[in-house]
PDB file of C-alpha atoms in Angstrom:
ATOM      1  CA  MET R   1     115.357  97.148 172.991  1.00  0.00           C
ATOM      2  CA  THR R   2     119.103  96.526 173.693  1.00  0.00           C
ATOM      3  CA  ASP R   3     122.151  98.782 174.117  1.00  0.00           C
ATOM      4  CA  LEU R   4     123.283  98.252 170.842  1.00  0.00           C
ATOM      5  CA  GLN R   5     119.949  98.319 168.985  1.00  0.00           C
ATOM      6  CA  THR R   6     119.450 101.807 170.869  1.00  0.00           C
ATOM      7  CA  LYS R   7     122.972 102.835 169.623  1.00  0.00           C
ATOM      8  CA  ILE R   8     122.134 101.686 166.034  1.00  0.00           C
ATOM      9  CA  ALA R   9     118.872 103.571 166.133  1.00  0.00           C
ATOM     10  CA  SER R  10     120.410 106.725 167.288  1.00  0.00           C
ATOM     11  CA  VAL R  11     122.523 107.440 163.849  1.00  0.00           C
ATOM     12  CA  ASP R  12     122.279 107.326 160.163  1.00  0.00           C
ATOM     13  CA  TRP R  13     123.682 104.446 158.501  1.00  0.00           C
ATOM     14  CA  TYR R  14     125.320 104.000 154.797  1.00  0.00           C
ATOM     15  CA  HIS R  15     125.596 100.375 154.866  1.00  0.00           C
ATOM     16  CA  SER R  16     123.501  97.597 156.361  1.00  0.00           C
ATOM     17  CA  ILE R  17     125.807  95.592 158.383  1.00  0.00           C
ATOM     18  CA  ASP R  18     124.886  92.424 160.081  1.00  0.00           C
ATOM     19  CA  MET R  19     125.740  92.641 163.820  1.00  0.00           C
ATOM     20  CA  GLY R  20     124.792  89.213 164.789  1.00  0.00           C
ATOM     21  CA  ASN R  21     121.891  87.825 167.110  1.00  0.00           C
ATOM     22  CA  GLY R  22     119.376  88.896 164.078  1.00  0.00           C
ATOM     23  CA  ILE R  23     120.496  92.565 164.530  1.00  0.00           C
ATOM     24  CA  VAL R  24     121.160  94.386 160.925  1.00  0.00           C
ATOM     25  CA  THR R  25     121.884  98.213 160.732  1.00  0.00           C
ATOM     26  CA  PRO R  26     119.345 100.033 158.721  1.00  0.00           C
ATOM     27  CA  GLY R  27     121.703 101.159 155.794  1.00  0.00           C
ATOM     28  CA  HIS R  28     120.633 103.160 152.704  1.00  0.00           C
ATOM     29  CA  TYR R  29     122.353 100.198 150.686  1.00  0.00           C
ATOM     30  CA  ASP R  30     122.321  96.667 151.722  1.00  0.00           C
ATOM     31  CA  HIS R  31     125.542  94.890 149.798  1.00  0.00           C
ATOM     32  CA  ARG R  32     125.129  91.677 151.121  1.00  0.00           C
ATOM     33  CA  PRO R  33     123.076  90.165 148.287  1.00  0.00           C
ATOM     34  CA  TYR R  34     125.601  91.888 145.748  1.00  0.00           C
ATOM     35  CA  LEU R  35     128.830  90.516 147.510  1.00  0.00           C
ATOM     36  CA  PRO R  36     129.426  87.896 144.577  1.00  0.00           C
ATOM     37  CA  ASN R  37     129.449  90.816 142.031  1.00  0.00           C
ATOM     38  CA  TYR R  38     132.945  92.185 143.598  1.00  0.00           C
ATOM     39  CA  ARG R  39     134.565  88.780 143.800  1.00  0.00           C
ATOM     40  CA  LEU R  40     136.255  89.613 147.189  1.00  0.00           C
ATOM     41  CA  PRO R  41     139.063  87.055 147.793  1.00  0.00           C
ATOM     42  CA  ALA R  42     138.019  84.282 150.331  1.00  0.00           C
ATOM     43  CA  ASN R  43     141.056  83.817 152.067  1.00  0.00           C
ATOM     44  CA  LEU R  44     143.251  86.607 152.833  1.00  0.00           C
ATOM     45  CA  ASP R  45     145.317  85.286 155.717  1.00  0.00           C
ATOM     46  CA  GLY R  46     148.677  87.306 156.239  1.00  0.00           C
ATOM     47  CA  LYS R  47     147.586  89.934 153.950  1.00  0.00           C
ATOM     48  CA  THR R  48     147.114  93.719 154.523  1.00  0.00           C
ATOM     49  CA  ALA R  49     143.986  95.485 153.135  1.00  0.00           C
ATOM     50  CA  LEU R  50     143.150  99.080 152.542  1.00  0.00           C
ATOM     51  CA  ASP R  51     139.520 100.225 152.453  1.00  0.00           C
ATOM     52  CA  ILE R  52     139.137 103.646 150.731  1.00  0.00           C
ATOM     53  CA  GLY R  53     136.181 105.711 151.723  1.00  0.00           C
ATOM     54  CA  THR R  54     134.745 102.877 154.327  1.00  0.00           C
ATOM     55  CA  ALA R  55     131.724 105.126 155.561  1.00  0.00           C
ATOM     56  CA  SER R  56     129.668 102.702 157.915  1.00  0.00           C
ATOM     57  CA  GLY R  57     132.603  99.946 157.121  1.00  0.00           C
ATOM     58  CA  PHE R  58     130.689  97.139 155.465  1.00  0.00           C
ATOM     59  CA  PHE R  59     133.742  96.252 153.233  1.00  0.00           C
ATOM     60  CA  ALA R  60     136.367  96.758 155.589  1.00  0.00           C
ATOM     61  CA  PHE R  61     134.870  94.268 157.978  1.00  0.00           C
ATOM     62  CA  GLU R  62     134.276  91.806 155.100  1.00  0.00           C
ATOM     63  CA  LEU R  63     137.756  91.918 154.359  1.00  0.00           C
ATOM     64  CA  GLU R  64     138.836  91.234 157.869  1.00  0.00           C
ATOM     65  CA  LYS R  65     136.499  88.172 158.009  1.00  0.00           C
ATOM     66  CA  SER R  66     138.572  86.983 155.125  1.00  0.00           C
ATOM     67  CA  GLY R  67     141.567  87.174 157.312  1.00  0.00           C
ATOM     68  CA  ALA R  68     143.337  90.643 156.457  1.00  0.00           C
ATOM     69  CA  SER R  69     144.667  93.155 158.625  1.00  0.00           C
ATOM     70  CA  VAL R  70     142.635  96.034 157.472  1.00  0.00           C
ATOM     71  CA  THR R  71     143.109  99.754 157.410  1.00  0.00           C
ATOM     72  CA  ALA R  72     139.971 101.945 156.520  1.00  0.00           C
ATOM     73  CA  THR R  73     139.819 105.685 155.484  1.00  0.00           C
ATOM     74  CA  ASP R  74     137.486 108.327 155.414  1.00  0.00           C
ATOM     75  CA  LEU R  75     137.388 112.062 155.151  1.00  0.00           C
ATOM     76  CA  PRO R  76     138.249 113.988 157.978  1.00  0.00           C
ATOM     77  CA  GLN R  77     134.822 116.002 157.670  1.00  0.00           C
ATOM     78  CA  TRP R  78     131.924 116.234 155.268  1.00  0.00           C
ATOM     79  CA  GLU R  79     133.055 119.418 153.713  1.00  0.00           C
ATOM     80  CA  ASP R  80     136.312 117.681 152.549  1.00  0.00           C
ATOM     81  CA  ARG R  81     134.256 116.218 149.654  1.00  0.00           C
ATOM     82  CA  ASP R  82     134.450 117.693 146.424  1.00  0.00           C
ATOM     83  CA  LEU R  83     131.253 119.955 146.991  1.00  0.00           C
ATOM     84  CA  GLY R  84     130.702 122.192 144.063  1.00  0.00           C
ATOM     85  CA  PRO R  85     129.111 125.718 144.185  1.00  0.00           C
ATOM     86  CA  ASN R  86     125.693 124.134 143.479  1.00  0.00           C
ATOM     87  CA  TYR R  87     125.736 121.767 146.325  1.00  0.00           C
ATOM     88  CA  SER R  88     122.766 121.875 148.522  1.00  0.00           C
ATOM     89  CA  TYR R  89     122.765 120.377 152.193  1.00  0.00           C
ATOM     90  CA  GLU R  90     119.256 119.589 151.745  1.00  0.00           C
ATOM     91  CA  GLY R  91     118.977 115.919 152.174  1.00  0.00           C
ATOM     92  CA  CYS R  92     122.266 115.139 153.755  1.00  0.00           C
ATOM     93  CA  PRO R  93     122.412 113.726 157.387  1.00  0.00           C
ATOM     94  CA  VAL R  94     121.331 115.995 160.081  1.00  0.00           C
ATOM     95  CA  ASN R  95     124.724 115.682 162.025  1.00  0.00           C
ATOM     96  CA  THR R  96     127.604 114.975 159.372  1.00  0.00           C
ATOM     97  CA  GLU R  97     130.309 114.808 161.883  1.00  0.00           C
ATOM     98  CA  THR R  98     128.266 111.961 163.633  1.00  0.00           C
ATOM     99  CA  TYR R  99     127.382 110.309 160.348  1.00  0.00           C
ATOM    100  CA  MET R 100     131.200 109.873 159.228  1.00  0.00           C
ATOM    101  CA  ARG R 101     132.368 108.543 162.746  1.00  0.00           C
ATOM    102  CA  GLU R 102     129.982 106.819 164.965  1.00  0.00           C
ATOM    103  CA  PRO R 103     128.211 104.190 162.684  1.00  0.00           C
ATOM    104  CA  PHE R 104     131.588 102.690 161.980  1.00  0.00           C
ATOM    105  CA  GLU R 105     132.673 102.903 165.661  1.00  0.00           C
ATOM    106  CA  ILE R 106     129.309 101.520 166.823  1.00  0.00           C
ATOM    107  CA  ALA R 107     129.892  98.455 164.281  1.00  0.00           C
ATOM    108  CA  ARG R 108     133.692  97.981 165.186  1.00  0.00           C
ATOM    109  CA  GLU R 109     132.871  97.747 168.851  1.00  0.00           C
ATOM    110  CA  ALA R 110     129.839  95.309 168.342  1.00  0.00           C
ATOM    111  CA  LEU R 111     131.857  93.058 165.863  1.00  0.00           C
ATOM    112  CA  GLY R 112     134.867  92.921 168.142  1.00  0.00           C
ATOM    113  CA  SER R 113     136.778  94.349 164.981  1.00  0.00           C
ATOM    114  CA  LYS R 114     140.525  95.400 164.910  1.00  0.00           C
ATOM    115  CA  VAL R 115     140.113  97.522 161.582  1.00  0.00           C
ATOM    116  CA  ARG R 116     142.305 100.633 162.172  1.00  0.00           C
ATOM    117  CA  LYS R 117     140.690 103.846 160.621  1.00  0.00           C
ATOM    118  CA  LYS R 118     142.647 106.769 159.277  1.00  0.00           C
ATOM    119  CA  PHE R 119     140.852 110.402 158.471  1.00  0.00           C
ATOM    120  CA  ILE R 120     142.719 111.133 155.124  1.00  0.00           C
ATOM    121  CA  ASN R 121     141.474 112.646 151.650  1.00  0.00           C
ATOM    122  CA  ILE R 122     142.093 110.164 148.853  1.00  0.00           C
ATOM    123  CA  TYR R 123     144.093 112.846 147.153  1.00  0.00           C
ATOM    124  CA  ASP R 124     146.452 112.670 149.717  1.00  0.00           C
ATOM    125  CA  ILE R 125     146.849 108.890 149.830  1.00  0.00           C
ATOM    126  CA  SER R 126     150.348 107.832 149.105  1.00  0.00           C
ATOM    127  CA  PRO R 127     152.954 105.217 150.369  1.00  0.00           C
ATOM    128  CA  ASP R 128     154.149 108.060 152.632  1.00  0.00           C
ATOM    129  CA  THR R 129     150.947 108.774 154.353  1.00  0.00           C
ATOM    130  CA  VAL R 130     149.297 105.287 154.668  1.00  0.00           C
ATOM    131  CA  GLY R 131     151.790 102.635 153.288  1.00  0.00           C
ATOM    132  CA  LEU R 132     151.465  99.809 150.844  1.00  0.00           C
ATOM    133  CA  PHE R 133     148.905  97.237 150.865  1.00  0.00           C
ATOM    134  CA  ASP R 134     148.568  93.834 149.310  1.00  0.00           C
ATOM    135  CA  LEU R 135     145.034  94.669 148.401  1.00  0.00           C
ATOM    136  CA  VAL R 136     143.214  97.921 148.172  1.00  0.00           C
ATOM    137  CA  PHE R 137     139.328  97.998 147.937  1.00  0.00           C
ATOM    138  CA  CYS R 138     137.516 101.461 146.652  1.00  0.00           C
ATOM    139  CA  GLY R 139     133.692 101.130 146.429  1.00  0.00           C
ATOM    140  CA  SER R 140     131.426 103.825 144.914  1.00  0.00           C
ATOM    141  CA  LEU R 141     133.832 106.568 145.624  1.00  0.00           C
ATOM    142  CA  LEU R 142     135.072 107.819 142.249  1.00  0.00           C
ATOM    143  CA  ILE R 143     131.662 109.153 141.401  1.00  0.00           C
ATOM    144  CA  HIS R 144     131.995 111.769 143.991  1.00  0.00           C
ATOM    145  CA  LEU R 145     135.265 112.946 142.728  1.00  0.00           C
ATOM    146  CA  SER R 146     136.035 115.895 140.388  1.00  0.00           C
ATOM    147  CA  ASP R 147     139.268 114.158 139.704  1.00  0.00           C
ATOM    148  CA  PRO R 148     138.799 110.516 139.424  1.00  0.00           C
ATOM    149  CA  LEU R 149     141.869 110.177 137.541  1.00  0.00           C
ATOM    150  CA  LYS R 150     144.261 111.404 140.372  1.00  0.00           C
ATOM    151  CA  ALA R 151     142.366 109.157 142.894  1.00  0.00           C
ATOM    152  CA  LEU R 152     143.063 106.104 140.587  1.00  0.00           C
ATOM    153  CA  TRP R 153     146.795 107.110 140.399  1.00  0.00           C
ATOM    154  CA  ASN R 154     146.774 107.126 144.126  1.00  0.00           C
ATOM    155  CA  ILE R 155     145.142 103.883 144.469  1.00  0.00           C
ATOM    156  CA  ALA R 156     147.503 102.223 142.277  1.00  0.00           C
ATOM    157  CA  ALA R 157     150.538 103.952 143.964  1.00  0.00           C
ATOM    158  CA  VAL R 158     149.510 102.149 147.434  1.00  0.00           C
ATOM    159  CA  THR R 159     148.683  98.754 146.007  1.00  0.00           C
ATOM    160  CA  ARG R 160     151.201  95.919 146.104  1.00  0.00           C
ATOM    161  CA  GLU R 161     149.200  93.223 144.727  1.00  0.00           C
ATOM    162  CA  LYS R 162     145.613  94.071 143.654  1.00  0.00           C
ATOM    163  CA  ALA R 163     143.068  96.598 143.783  1.00  0.00           C
ATOM    164  CA  ILE R 164     139.322  95.954 143.610  1.00  0.00           C
ATOM    165  CA  ILE R 165     137.643  99.123 142.380  1.00  0.00           C
ATOM    166  CA  THR R 166     133.915  99.930 141.771  1.00  0.00           C
ATOM    167  CA  THR R 167     132.206 103.175 140.429  1.00  0.00           C
ATOM    168  CA  VAL R 168     128.753 104.055 139.011  1.00  0.00           C
ATOM    169  CA  ILE R 169     129.021 103.557 135.043  1.00  0.00           C
ATOM    170  CA  MET R 170     126.866 104.495 132.137  1.00  0.00           C
ATOM    171  CA  PRO R 171     124.574 101.188 131.440  1.00  0.00           C
ATOM    172  CA  GLY R 172     124.752 102.353 127.720  1.00  0.00           C
ATOM    173  CA  GLU R 173     127.642 103.164 125.350  1.00  0.00           C
ATOM    174  CA  MET R 174     129.847 100.401 126.877  1.00  0.00           C
ATOM    175  CA  ASP R 175     132.307 100.135 124.323  1.00  0.00           C
ATOM    176  CA  ARG R 176     132.889 104.111 123.859  1.00  0.00           C
ATOM    177  CA  PRO R 177     135.516 105.655 125.940  1.00  0.00           C
ATOM    178  CA  ILE R 178     133.437 108.684 127.162  1.00  0.00           C
ATOM    179  CA  ALA R 179     132.040 109.677 130.434  1.00  0.00           C
ATOM    180  CA  GLU R 180     128.923 111.729 131.268  1.00  0.00           C
ATOM    181  CA  LEU R 181     129.394 114.986 133.403  1.00  0.00           C
ATOM    182  CA  ALA R 182     126.535 114.500 136.109  1.00  0.00           C
ATOM    183  CA  GLY R 183     127.848 117.010 138.919  1.00  0.00           C
ATOM    184  CA  PHE R 184     126.128 120.097 137.667  1.00  0.00           C
ATOM    185  CA  ARG R 185     122.616 118.613 138.919  1.00  0.00           C
ATOM    186  CA  VAL R 186     123.519 118.441 142.612  1.00  0.00           C
ATOM    187  CA  GLY R 187     127.223 119.359 143.031  1.00  0.00           C
ATOM    188  CA  ASP R 188     128.428 116.054 144.610  1.00  0.00           C
ATOM    189  CA  SER R 189     128.396 113.862 142.239  1.00  0.00           C
ATOM    190  CA  TRP R 190     130.735 114.233 139.037  1.00  0.00           C
ATOM    191  CA  TRP R 191     132.014 111.718 136.384  1.00  0.00           C
ATOM    192  CA  VAL R 192     130.027 108.719 135.017  1.00  0.00           C
ATOM    193  CA  PRO R 193     132.213 106.918 132.701  1.00  0.00           C
ATOM    194  CA  SER R 194     131.120 104.201 130.193  1.00  0.00           C
ATOM    195  CA  ARG R 195     132.628 100.530 130.876  1.00  0.00           C
ATOM    196  CA  ARG R 196     135.408 101.130 128.159  1.00  0.00           C
ATOM    197  CA  CYS R 197     136.084 104.460 129.694  1.00  0.00           C
ATOM    198  CA  PHE R 198     136.410 103.075 133.369  1.00  0.00           C
ATOM    199  CA  GLU R 199     138.740 100.290 131.940  1.00  0.00           C
ATOM    200  CA  LEU R 200     141.141 102.959 130.129  1.00  0.00           C
ATOM    201  CA  MET R 201     141.209 105.247 133.173  1.00  0.00           C
ATOM    202  CA  THR R 202     142.269 102.169 135.781  1.00  0.00           C
ATOM    203  CA  ALA R 203     144.748 100.951 133.045  1.00  0.00           C
ATOM    204  CA  SER R 204     146.485 104.248 132.572  1.00  0.00           C
ATOM    205  CA  ALA R 205     146.823 104.515 136.472  1.00  0.00           C
ATOM    206  CA  GLY R 206     149.672 102.304 136.752  1.00  0.00           C
ATOM    207  CA  PHE R 207     148.483  98.973 136.728  1.00  0.00           C
ATOM    208  CA  ALA R 208     149.961  96.224 134.826  1.00  0.00           C
ATOM    209  CA  GLY R 209     146.592  94.525 133.822  1.00  0.00           C
ATOM    210  CA  ILE R 210     142.981  94.893 134.485  1.00  0.00           C
ATOM    211  CA  GLU R 211     139.869  92.265 134.760  1.00  0.00           C
ATOM    212  CA  TRP R 212     136.412  93.170 134.314  1.00  0.00           C
ATOM    213  CA  ILE R 213     134.476  91.558 136.828  1.00  0.00           C
ATOM    214  CA  SER R 214     130.719  92.535 136.731  1.00  0.00           C
ATOM    215  CA  ASP R 215     128.187  95.068 136.103  1.00  0.00           C
ATOM    216  CA  PHE R 216     124.850  95.392 137.731  1.00  0.00           C
ATOM    217  CA  ARG R 217     122.574  97.712 139.226  1.00  0.00           C
ATOM    218  CA  LEU R 218     123.112  98.479 142.912  1.00  0.00           C
ATOM    219  CA  ASN R 219     119.262  98.968 144.231  1.00  0.00           C
ATOM    220  CA  TYR R 220     118.717 100.957 147.501  1.00  0.00           C
ATOM    221  CA  ARG R 221     117.454  98.663 150.457  1.00  0.00           C
ATOM    222  CA  ASP R 222     114.111 100.000 150.525  1.00  0.00           C
ATOM    223  CA  GLY R 223     113.723  98.698 146.948  1.00  0.00           C
ATOM    224  CA  ARG R 224     114.228 101.862 145.014  1.00  0.00           C
ATOM    225  CA  GLU R 225     116.021 101.579 141.620  1.00  0.00           C
ATOM    226  CA  GLY R 226     119.805 102.594 142.351  1.00  0.00           C
ATOM    227  CA  PRO R 227     123.046 103.307 140.167  1.00  0.00           C
ATOM    228  CA  TYR R 228     124.253 101.028 138.018  1.00  0.00           C
ATOM    229  CA  HIS R 229     128.001  99.908 138.749  1.00  0.00           C
ATOM    230  CA  GLY R 230     130.911  98.198 137.131  1.00  0.00           C
ATOM    231  CA  VAL R 231     133.724  96.250 139.161  1.00  0.00           C
ATOM    232  CA  ILE R 232     137.290  96.151 138.087  1.00  0.00           C
ATOM    233  CA  HIS R 233     140.049  94.084 139.346  1.00  0.00           C
ATOM    234  CA  ALA R 234     143.491  95.659 138.754  1.00  0.00           C
ATOM    235  CA  TYR R 235     146.864  94.205 139.029  1.00  0.00           C
ATOM    236  CA  LYS R 236     150.236  95.770 139.816  1.00  0.00           C
ATOM    237  CA  THR R 237     152.285  92.906 138.374  1.00  0.00           C
ATOM    238  CA  GLU R 238     151.413  89.831 136.364  1.00  0.00           C
ATOM    239  CA  GLU R 239     151.065  87.715 139.213  1.00  0.00           C
ATOM    240  CA  GLY R 240     147.326  86.492 140.073  1.00  0.00           C
ATOM    241  CA  TRP R 241     146.196  87.299 136.585  1.00  0.00           C
ATOM    242  CA  THR R 242     143.368  84.818 135.249  1.00  0.00           C
ATOM    243  CA  PRO R 243     142.702  84.183 131.660  1.00  0.00           C
ATOM    244  CA  GLN R 244     140.060  87.136 131.573  1.00  0.00           C
ATOM    245  CA  THR R 245     142.899  89.704 132.505  1.00  0.00           C
ATOM    246  CA  ILE R 246     144.018  92.098 129.989  1.00  0.00           C
ATOM    247  CA  SER R 247     147.351  93.686 129.725  1.00  0.00           C
ATOM    248  CA  SER R 248     146.989  97.540 130.192  1.00  0.00           C
ATOM    249  CA  ARG R 249     149.247  98.488 127.483  1.00  0.00           C
ATOM    250  CA  GLU R 250     147.189  96.121 125.421  1.00  0.00           C
ATOM    251  CA  LEU R 251     144.076  97.744 126.091  1.00  0.00           C
ATOM    252  CA  ILE R 252     145.570 101.168 125.489  1.00  0.00           C
ATOM    253  CA  ASP R 253     147.123 100.244 122.222  1.00  0.00           C
ATOM    254  CA  SER R 254     143.933  98.832 120.893  1.00  0.00           C
ATOM    255  CA  GLN R 255     142.447 102.192 121.243  1.00  0.00           C
ATOM    256  CA  ALA R 256     145.001 103.980 118.931  1.00  0.00           C
TER     257      ALA R 256
END
């Protein structure tokens, strides 16, 4: 076993990351087969990108591969999550401090990455605290927030051109602007919106237009059925719109 393999085996991984030479980290999720569902830009040369809630860093490193100068964020500590009174630590990583720091650092070193990491709560993200970015990515984070609207406002505030936002959505009721309260079960997952609710939440956050990219079930790496996801591209200006982009004002007015 190589030194890298020993390091990988010593920690718990959220993402499966290809380290090269046939070495892949044993993440809870392997996003590689699902990458087309996110439609990440192929060429980000000269662009800046922010990966909010980076975990093990899979998407931060993917954005860097496309040429972006990337900053990644994560919470300073596990207890900064929106944990309700019913939350139980049973089933969480044995060493939460290690889980939130070491996998990312092991991957960054092994990949020779220059991604910068900042420890900050999404509720504290603003142009003053992190700056502005051409592209902002936020993956599978809103489900864990008691106030996902506030998070979307902050995402929009630091986005210069486009944000790619994905969250767990309801597989049914796609056209009704409703959300299911899920957090009473475990105390660390909160709101599950329908597709239309997710669209309206994003449209009302300060983006000029939105485009629905995909919806799919993100299964666990071990083959267990995972949560259903939706992906939105949200634009701060009309630049870069596709024929499928809907004006935020048009979408909001259509619900009157």
